[in-house]
PDB file of C-alpha atoms in Angstrom:
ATOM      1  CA  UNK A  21     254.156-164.189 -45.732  1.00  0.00           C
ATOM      2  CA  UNK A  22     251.456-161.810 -45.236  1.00  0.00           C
ATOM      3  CA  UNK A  23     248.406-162.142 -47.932  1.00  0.00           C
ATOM      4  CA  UNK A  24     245.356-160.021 -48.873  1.00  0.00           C
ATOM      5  CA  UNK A  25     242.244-161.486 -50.371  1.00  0.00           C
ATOM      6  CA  UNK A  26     239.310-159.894 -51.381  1.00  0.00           C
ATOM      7  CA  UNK A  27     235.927-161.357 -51.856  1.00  0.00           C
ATOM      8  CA  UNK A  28     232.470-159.861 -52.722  1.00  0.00           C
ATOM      9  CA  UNK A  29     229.808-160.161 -55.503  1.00  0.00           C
ATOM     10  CA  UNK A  30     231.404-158.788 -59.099  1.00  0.00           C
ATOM     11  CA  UNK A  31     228.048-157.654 -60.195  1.00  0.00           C
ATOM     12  CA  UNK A  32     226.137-154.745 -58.451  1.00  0.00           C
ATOM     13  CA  UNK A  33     223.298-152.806 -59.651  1.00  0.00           C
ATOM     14  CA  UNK A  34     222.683-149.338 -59.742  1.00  0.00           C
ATOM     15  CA  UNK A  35     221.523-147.417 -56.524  1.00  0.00           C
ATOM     16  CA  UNK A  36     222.668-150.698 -54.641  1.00  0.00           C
ATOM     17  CA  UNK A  37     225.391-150.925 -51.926  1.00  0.00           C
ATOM     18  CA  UNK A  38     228.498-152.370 -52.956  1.00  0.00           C
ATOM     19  CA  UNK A  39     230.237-154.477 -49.828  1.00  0.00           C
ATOM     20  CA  UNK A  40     233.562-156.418 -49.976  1.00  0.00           C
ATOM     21  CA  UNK A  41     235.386-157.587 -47.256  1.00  0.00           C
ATOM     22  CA  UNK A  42     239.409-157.910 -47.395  1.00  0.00           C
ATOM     23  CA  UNK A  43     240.699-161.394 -45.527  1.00  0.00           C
ATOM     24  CA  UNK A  44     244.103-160.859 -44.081  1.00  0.00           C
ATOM     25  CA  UNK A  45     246.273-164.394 -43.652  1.00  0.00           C
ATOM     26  CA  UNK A  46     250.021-164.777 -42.640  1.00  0.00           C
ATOM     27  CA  UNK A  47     249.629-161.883 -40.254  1.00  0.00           C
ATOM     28  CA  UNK A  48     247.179-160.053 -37.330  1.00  0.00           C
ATOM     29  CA  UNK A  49     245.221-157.273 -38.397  1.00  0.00           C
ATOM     30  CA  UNK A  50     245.857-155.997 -34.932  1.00  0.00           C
ATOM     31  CA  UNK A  51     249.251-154.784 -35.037  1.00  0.00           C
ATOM     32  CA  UNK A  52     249.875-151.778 -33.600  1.00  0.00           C
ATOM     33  CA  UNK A  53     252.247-150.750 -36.625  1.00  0.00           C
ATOM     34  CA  UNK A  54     249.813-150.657 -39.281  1.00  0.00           C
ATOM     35  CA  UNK A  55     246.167-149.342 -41.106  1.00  0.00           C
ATOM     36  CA  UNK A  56     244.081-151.209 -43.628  1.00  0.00           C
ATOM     37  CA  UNK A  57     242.122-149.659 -46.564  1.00  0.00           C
ATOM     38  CA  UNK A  58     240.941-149.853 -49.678  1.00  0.00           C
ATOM     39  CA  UNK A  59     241.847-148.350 -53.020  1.00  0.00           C
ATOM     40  CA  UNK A  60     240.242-148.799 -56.536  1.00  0.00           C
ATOM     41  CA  UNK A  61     241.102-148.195 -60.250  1.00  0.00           C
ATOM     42  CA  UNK A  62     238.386-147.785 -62.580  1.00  0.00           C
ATOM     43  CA  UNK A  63     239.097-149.295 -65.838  1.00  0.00           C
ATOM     44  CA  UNK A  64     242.310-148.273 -67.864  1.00  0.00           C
ATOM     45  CA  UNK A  65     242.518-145.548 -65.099  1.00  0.00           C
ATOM     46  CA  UNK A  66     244.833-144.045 -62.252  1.00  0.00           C
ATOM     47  CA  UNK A  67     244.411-145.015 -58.649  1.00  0.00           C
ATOM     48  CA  UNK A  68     242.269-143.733 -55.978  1.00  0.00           C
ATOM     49  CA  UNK A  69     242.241-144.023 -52.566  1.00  0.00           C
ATOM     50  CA  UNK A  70     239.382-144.784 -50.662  1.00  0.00           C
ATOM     51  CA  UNK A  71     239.942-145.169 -46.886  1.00  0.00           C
ATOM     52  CA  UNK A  72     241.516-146.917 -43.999  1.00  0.00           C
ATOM     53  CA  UNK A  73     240.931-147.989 -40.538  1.00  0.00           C
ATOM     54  CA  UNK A  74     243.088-148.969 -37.451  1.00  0.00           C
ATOM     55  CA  UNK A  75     242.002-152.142 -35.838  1.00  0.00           C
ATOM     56  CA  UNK A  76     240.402-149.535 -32.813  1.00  0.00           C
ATOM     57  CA  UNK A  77     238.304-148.388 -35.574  1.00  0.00           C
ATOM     58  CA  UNK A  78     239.821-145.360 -36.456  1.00  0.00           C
ATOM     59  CA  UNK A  79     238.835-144.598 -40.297  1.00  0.00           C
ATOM     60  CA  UNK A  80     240.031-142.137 -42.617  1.00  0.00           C
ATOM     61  CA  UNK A  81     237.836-141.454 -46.064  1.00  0.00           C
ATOM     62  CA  UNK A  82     238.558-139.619 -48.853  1.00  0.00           C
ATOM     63  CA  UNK A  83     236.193-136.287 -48.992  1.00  0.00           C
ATOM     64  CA  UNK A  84     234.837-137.188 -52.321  1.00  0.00           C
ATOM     65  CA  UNK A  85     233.073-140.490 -51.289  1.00  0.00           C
ATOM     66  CA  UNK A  86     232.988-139.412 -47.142  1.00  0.00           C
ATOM     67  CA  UNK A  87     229.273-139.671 -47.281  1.00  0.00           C
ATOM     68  CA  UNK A  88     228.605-142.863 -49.020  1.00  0.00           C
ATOM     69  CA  UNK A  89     231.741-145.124 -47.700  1.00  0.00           C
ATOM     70  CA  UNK A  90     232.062-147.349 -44.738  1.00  0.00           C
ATOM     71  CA  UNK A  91     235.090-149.288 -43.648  1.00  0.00           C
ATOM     72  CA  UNK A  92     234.829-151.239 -40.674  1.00  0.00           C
ATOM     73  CA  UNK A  93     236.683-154.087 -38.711  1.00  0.00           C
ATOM     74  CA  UNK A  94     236.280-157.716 -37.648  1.00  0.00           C
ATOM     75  CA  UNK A  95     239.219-158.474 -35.325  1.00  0.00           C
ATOM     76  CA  UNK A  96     238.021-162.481 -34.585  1.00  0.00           C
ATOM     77  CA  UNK A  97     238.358-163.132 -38.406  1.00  0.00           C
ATOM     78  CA  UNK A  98     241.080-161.201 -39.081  1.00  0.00           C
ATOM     79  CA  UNK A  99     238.883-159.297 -41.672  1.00  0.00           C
ATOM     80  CA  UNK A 100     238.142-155.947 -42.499  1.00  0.00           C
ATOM     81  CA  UNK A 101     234.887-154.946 -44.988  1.00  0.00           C
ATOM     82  CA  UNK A 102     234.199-152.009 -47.221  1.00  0.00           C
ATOM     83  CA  UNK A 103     230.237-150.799 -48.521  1.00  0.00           C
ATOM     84  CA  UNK A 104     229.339-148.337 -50.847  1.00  0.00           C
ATOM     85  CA  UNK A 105     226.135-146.972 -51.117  1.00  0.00           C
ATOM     86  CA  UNK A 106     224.069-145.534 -54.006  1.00  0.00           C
ATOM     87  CA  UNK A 107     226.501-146.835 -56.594  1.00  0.00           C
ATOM     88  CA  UNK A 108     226.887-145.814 -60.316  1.00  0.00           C
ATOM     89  CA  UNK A 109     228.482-146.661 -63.270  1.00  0.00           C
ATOM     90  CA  UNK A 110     231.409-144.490 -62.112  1.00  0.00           C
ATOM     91  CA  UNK A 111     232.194-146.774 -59.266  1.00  0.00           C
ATOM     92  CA  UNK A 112     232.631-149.564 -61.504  1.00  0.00           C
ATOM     93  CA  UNK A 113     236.560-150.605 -60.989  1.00  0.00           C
ATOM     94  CA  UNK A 114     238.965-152.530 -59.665  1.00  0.00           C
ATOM     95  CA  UNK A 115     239.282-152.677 -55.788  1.00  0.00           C
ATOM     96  CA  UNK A 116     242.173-153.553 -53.986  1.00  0.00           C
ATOM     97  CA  UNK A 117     242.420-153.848 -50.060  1.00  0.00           C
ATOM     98  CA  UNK A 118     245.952-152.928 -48.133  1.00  0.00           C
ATOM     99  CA  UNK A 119     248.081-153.033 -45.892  1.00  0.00           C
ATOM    100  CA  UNK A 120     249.215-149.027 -44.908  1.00  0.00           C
ATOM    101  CA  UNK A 121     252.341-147.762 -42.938  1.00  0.00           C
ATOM    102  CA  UNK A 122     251.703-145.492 -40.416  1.00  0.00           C
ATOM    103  CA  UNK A 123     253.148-141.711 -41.057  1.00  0.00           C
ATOM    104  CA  UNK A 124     253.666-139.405 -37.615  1.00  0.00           C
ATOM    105  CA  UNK A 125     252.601-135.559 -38.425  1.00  0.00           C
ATOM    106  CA  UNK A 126     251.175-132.773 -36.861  1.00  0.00           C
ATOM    107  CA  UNK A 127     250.594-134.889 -33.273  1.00  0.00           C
ATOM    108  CA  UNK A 128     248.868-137.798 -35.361  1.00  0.00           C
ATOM    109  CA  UNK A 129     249.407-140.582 -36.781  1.00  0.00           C
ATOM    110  CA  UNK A 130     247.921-141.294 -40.572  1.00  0.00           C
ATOM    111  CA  UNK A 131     248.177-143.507 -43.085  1.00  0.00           C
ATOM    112  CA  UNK A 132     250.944-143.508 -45.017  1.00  0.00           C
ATOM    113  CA  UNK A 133     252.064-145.755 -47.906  1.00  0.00           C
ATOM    114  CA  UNK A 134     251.042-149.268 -48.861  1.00  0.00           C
ATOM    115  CA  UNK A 135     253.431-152.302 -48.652  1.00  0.00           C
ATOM    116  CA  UNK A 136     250.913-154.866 -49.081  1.00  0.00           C
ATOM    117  CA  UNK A 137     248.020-155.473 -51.383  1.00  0.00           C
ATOM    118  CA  UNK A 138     245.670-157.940 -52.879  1.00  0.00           C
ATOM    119  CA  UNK A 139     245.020-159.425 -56.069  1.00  0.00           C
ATOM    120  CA  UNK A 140     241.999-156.949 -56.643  1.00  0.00           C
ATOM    121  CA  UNK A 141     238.353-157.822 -57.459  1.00  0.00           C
ATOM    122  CA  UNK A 142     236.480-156.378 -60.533  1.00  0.00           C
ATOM    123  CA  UNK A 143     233.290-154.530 -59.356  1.00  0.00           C
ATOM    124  CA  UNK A 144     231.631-153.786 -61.927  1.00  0.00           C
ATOM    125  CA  UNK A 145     228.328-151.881 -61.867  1.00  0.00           C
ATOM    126  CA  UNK A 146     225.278-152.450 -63.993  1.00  0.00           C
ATOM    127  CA  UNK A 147     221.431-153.077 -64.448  1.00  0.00           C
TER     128      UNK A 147
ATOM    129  CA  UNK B  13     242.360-132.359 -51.686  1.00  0.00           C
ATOM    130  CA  UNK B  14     245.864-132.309 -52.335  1.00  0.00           C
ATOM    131  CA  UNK B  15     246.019-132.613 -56.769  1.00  0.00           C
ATOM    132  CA  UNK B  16     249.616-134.659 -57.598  1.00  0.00           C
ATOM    133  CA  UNK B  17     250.302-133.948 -61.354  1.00  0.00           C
ATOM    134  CA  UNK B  18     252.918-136.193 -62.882  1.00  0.00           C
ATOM    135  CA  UNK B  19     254.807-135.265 -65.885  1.00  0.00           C
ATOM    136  CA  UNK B  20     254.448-136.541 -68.132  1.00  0.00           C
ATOM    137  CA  UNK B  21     251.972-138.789 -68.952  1.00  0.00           C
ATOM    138  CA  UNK B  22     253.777-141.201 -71.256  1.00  0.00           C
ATOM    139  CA  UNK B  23     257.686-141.929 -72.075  1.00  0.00           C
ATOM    140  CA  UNK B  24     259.561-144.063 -74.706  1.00  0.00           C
ATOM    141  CA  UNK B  25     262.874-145.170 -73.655  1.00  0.00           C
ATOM    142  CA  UNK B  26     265.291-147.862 -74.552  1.00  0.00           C
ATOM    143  CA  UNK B  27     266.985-150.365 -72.590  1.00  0.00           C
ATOM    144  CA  UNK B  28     269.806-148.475 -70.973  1.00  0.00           C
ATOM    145  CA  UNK B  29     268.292-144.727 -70.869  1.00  0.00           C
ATOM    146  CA  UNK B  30     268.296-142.805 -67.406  1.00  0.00           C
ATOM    147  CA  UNK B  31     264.442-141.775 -67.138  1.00  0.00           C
ATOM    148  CA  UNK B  32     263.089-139.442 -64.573  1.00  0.00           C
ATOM    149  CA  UNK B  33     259.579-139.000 -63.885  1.00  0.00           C
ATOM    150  CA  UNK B  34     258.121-136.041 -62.184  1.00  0.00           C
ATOM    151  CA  UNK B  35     255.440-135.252 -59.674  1.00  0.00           C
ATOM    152  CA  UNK B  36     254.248-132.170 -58.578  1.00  0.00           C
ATOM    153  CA  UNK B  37     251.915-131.174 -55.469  1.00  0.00           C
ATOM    154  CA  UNK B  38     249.336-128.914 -55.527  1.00  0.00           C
ATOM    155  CA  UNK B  39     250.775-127.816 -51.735  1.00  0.00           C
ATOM    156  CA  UNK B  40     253.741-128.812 -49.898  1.00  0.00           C
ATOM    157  CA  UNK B  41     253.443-132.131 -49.041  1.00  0.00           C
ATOM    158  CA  UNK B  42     256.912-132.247 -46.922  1.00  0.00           C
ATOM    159  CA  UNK B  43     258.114-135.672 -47.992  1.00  0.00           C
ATOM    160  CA  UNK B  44     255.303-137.392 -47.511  1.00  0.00           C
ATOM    161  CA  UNK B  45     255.347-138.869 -50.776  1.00  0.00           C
ATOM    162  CA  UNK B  46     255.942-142.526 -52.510  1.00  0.00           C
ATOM    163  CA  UNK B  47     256.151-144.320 -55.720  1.00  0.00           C
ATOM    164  CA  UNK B  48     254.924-147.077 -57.215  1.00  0.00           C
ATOM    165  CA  UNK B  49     255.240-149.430 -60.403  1.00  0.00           C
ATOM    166  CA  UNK B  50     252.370-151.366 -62.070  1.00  0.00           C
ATOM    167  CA  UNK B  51     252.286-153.772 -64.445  1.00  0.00           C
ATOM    168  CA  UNK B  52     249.462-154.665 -66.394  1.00  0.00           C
ATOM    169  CA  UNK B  53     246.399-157.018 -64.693  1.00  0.00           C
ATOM    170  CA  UNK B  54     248.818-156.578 -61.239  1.00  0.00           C
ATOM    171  CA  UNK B  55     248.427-154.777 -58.010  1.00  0.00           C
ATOM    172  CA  UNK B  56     251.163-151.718 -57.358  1.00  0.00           C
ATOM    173  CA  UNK B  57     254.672-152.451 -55.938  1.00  0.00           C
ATOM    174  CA  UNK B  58     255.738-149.953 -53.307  1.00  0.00           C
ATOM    175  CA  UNK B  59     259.592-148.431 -54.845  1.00  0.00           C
ATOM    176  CA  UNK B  60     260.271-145.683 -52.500  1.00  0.00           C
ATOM    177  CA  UNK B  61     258.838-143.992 -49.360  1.00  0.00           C
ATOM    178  CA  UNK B  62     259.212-140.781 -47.789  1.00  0.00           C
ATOM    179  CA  UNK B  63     260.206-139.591 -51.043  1.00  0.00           C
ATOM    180  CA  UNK B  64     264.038-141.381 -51.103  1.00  0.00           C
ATOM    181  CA  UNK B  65     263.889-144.224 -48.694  1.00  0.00           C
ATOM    182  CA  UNK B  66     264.251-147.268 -51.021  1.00  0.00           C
ATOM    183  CA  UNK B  67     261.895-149.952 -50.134  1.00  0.00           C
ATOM    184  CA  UNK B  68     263.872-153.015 -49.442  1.00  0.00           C
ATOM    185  CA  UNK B  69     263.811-155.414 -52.561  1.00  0.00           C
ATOM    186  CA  UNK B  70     263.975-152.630 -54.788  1.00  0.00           C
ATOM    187  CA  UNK B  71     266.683-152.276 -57.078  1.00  0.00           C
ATOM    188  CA  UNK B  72     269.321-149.665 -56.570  1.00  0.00           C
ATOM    189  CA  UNK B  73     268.948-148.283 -60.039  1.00  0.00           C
ATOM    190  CA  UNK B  74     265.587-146.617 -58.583  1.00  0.00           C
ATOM    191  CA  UNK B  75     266.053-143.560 -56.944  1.00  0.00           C
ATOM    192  CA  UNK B  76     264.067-140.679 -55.339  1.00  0.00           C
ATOM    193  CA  UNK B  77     264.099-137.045 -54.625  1.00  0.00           C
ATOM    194  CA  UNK B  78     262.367-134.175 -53.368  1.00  0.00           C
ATOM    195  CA  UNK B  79     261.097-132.374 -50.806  1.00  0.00           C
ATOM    196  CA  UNK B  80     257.713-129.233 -50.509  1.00  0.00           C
ATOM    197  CA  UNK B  81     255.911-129.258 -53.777  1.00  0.00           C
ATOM    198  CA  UNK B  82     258.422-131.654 -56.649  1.00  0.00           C
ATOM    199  CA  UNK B  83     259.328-134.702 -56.664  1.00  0.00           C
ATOM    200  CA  UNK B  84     261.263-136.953 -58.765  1.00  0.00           C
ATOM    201  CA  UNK B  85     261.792-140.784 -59.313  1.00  0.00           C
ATOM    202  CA  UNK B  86     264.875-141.707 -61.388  1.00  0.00           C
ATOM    203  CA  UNK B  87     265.774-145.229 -63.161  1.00  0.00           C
ATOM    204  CA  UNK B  88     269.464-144.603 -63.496  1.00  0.00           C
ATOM    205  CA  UNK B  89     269.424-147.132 -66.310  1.00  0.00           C
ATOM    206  CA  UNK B  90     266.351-148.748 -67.734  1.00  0.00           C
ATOM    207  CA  UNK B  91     266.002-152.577 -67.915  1.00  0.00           C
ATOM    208  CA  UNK B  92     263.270-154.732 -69.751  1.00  0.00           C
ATOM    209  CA  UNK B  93     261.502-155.359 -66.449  1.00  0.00           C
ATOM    210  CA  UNK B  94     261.074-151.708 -65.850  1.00  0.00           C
ATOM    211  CA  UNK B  95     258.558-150.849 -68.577  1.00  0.00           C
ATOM    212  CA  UNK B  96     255.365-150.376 -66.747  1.00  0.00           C
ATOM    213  CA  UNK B  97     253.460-147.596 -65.220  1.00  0.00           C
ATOM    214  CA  UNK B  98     254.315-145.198 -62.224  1.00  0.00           C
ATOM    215  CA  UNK B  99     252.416-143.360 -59.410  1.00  0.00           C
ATOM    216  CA  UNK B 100     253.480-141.208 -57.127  1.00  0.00           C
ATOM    217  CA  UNK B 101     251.282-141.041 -53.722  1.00  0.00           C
ATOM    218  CA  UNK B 102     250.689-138.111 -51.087  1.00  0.00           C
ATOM    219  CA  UNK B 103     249.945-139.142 -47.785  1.00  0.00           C
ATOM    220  CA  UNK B 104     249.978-135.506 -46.307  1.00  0.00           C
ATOM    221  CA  UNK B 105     246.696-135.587 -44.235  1.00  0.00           C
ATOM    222  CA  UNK B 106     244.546-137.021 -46.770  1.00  0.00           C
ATOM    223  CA  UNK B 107     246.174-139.661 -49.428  1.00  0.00           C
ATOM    224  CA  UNK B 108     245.975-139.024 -53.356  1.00  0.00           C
ATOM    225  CA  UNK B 109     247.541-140.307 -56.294  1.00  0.00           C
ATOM    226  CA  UNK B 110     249.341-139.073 -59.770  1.00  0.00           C
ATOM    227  CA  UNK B 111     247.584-140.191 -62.503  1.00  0.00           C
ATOM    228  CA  UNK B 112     250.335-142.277 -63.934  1.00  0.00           C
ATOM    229  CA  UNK B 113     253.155-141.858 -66.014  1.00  0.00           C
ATOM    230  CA  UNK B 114     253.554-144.615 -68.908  1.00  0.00           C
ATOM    231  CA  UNK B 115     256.980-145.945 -69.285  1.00  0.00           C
ATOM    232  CA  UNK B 116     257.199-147.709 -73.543  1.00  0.00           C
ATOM    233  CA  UNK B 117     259.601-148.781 -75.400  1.00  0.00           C
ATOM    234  CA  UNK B 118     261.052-147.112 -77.824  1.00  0.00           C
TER     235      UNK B 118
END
């Protein structure tokens, strides 16, 4: 059975970088079938996606947080990270790592919709 | 972006009532499109992908339509388990979510 774990400090302050990293078990992050990403929900609030990468180290980012986001890859440990930079209050929230389908459009494939996830890790962000 | 509105943003049903939720897209999104449930202090369970493609697991009483711009995601009759909140996802080019719809008891 495939299983997502995330791990990373719960406490970050202000203007910091927040990094987490997202331990896949039960399965090989480099399957051809599949991306991995991140999505958060802030407290009491909807869902929003992040980004994703492809174990080649194709990402995708949502425009909002393009310029402070960073997903990357570690194939040997079957792990995959996230950092965000210059954080604020407003990035205080749940984060969850997944697993994505893959969607074929337009001549590309994308990520599509999320079969796996983790538990989710509190981030919370504060002086 | 692409915005998903979902409509609407709370609903109290009883054991037994058919409930449909709606989402709209701000563009056509083909049927790129899937739902989730959510219960409180949980991750998401994936329902239904490429808008009416039940994921396997899912009860049949779940149901999804749609195509372009609206969506919907029906519970043909509501059971205790099913009270919990609902997304619907785009994953046209860059992914976004609903902001929820509330399912309550009545």
């Amino acid at each position: 059975q495939l299983r997502l774990q995330e791990s990373g400090p719960g406490l970050v302050k202000p203007s910091e970088t927040l990094s987490l990293t997202c331990t896949v078990s039960g399965g090989s992050i480099t399957s051809s079938s599949y991306y991995w990403g991140w999505i958060r929900q802030p407290p009491e609030k909807g869902l929003e996606w992040i980004g994703s990468i492809y174990y080649s180290g194709t990402t995708h980012y949502t425009p909002s947080l393009e310029s402070r986001v960073t997903i990357s890859v570690d194939t040997s440990k079957n792990q995959f990270s996230l950092r965000l930079s210059s954080v604020t209050a407003a990035d205080t929230a749940v984060y969850y790592c997944a697993r994505f389908l893959m969607s074929y459009g337009s001549g590309s494939y994308s990520p599509a919709q999320v079969d796996y996830w983790g538990q989710g890790t509190l981030v919370t962000v504060s002086s | 972006d692409i915005r998903m509105t979902q409509s609407p943003s709370t609903l109290s049903a009883s054991v037994g009532d058919r409930v449909t939720i709606t989402c709209r897209a701000s563009q056509s999104i083909s049927s790129w499109l899937a739902w989730y449930q959510q219960k409180p202090g949980k991750a998401p369970k994936l329902l239904i992908y490429k808008a009416s493609i039940l994921e396997s697991g899912v009860p049949s009483r779940f149901s999804g339509s749609g195509s372009g711009t609206e969506f919907t995601l029906t519970i043909s009759s509501l059971q205790p388990d099913d009270f919990a909140t609902y997304y619907c996802q785009q994953y046209s080019g860059y992914s976004t979510f609903g902001q929820g719809t509330k399912v309550e008891i009545k």
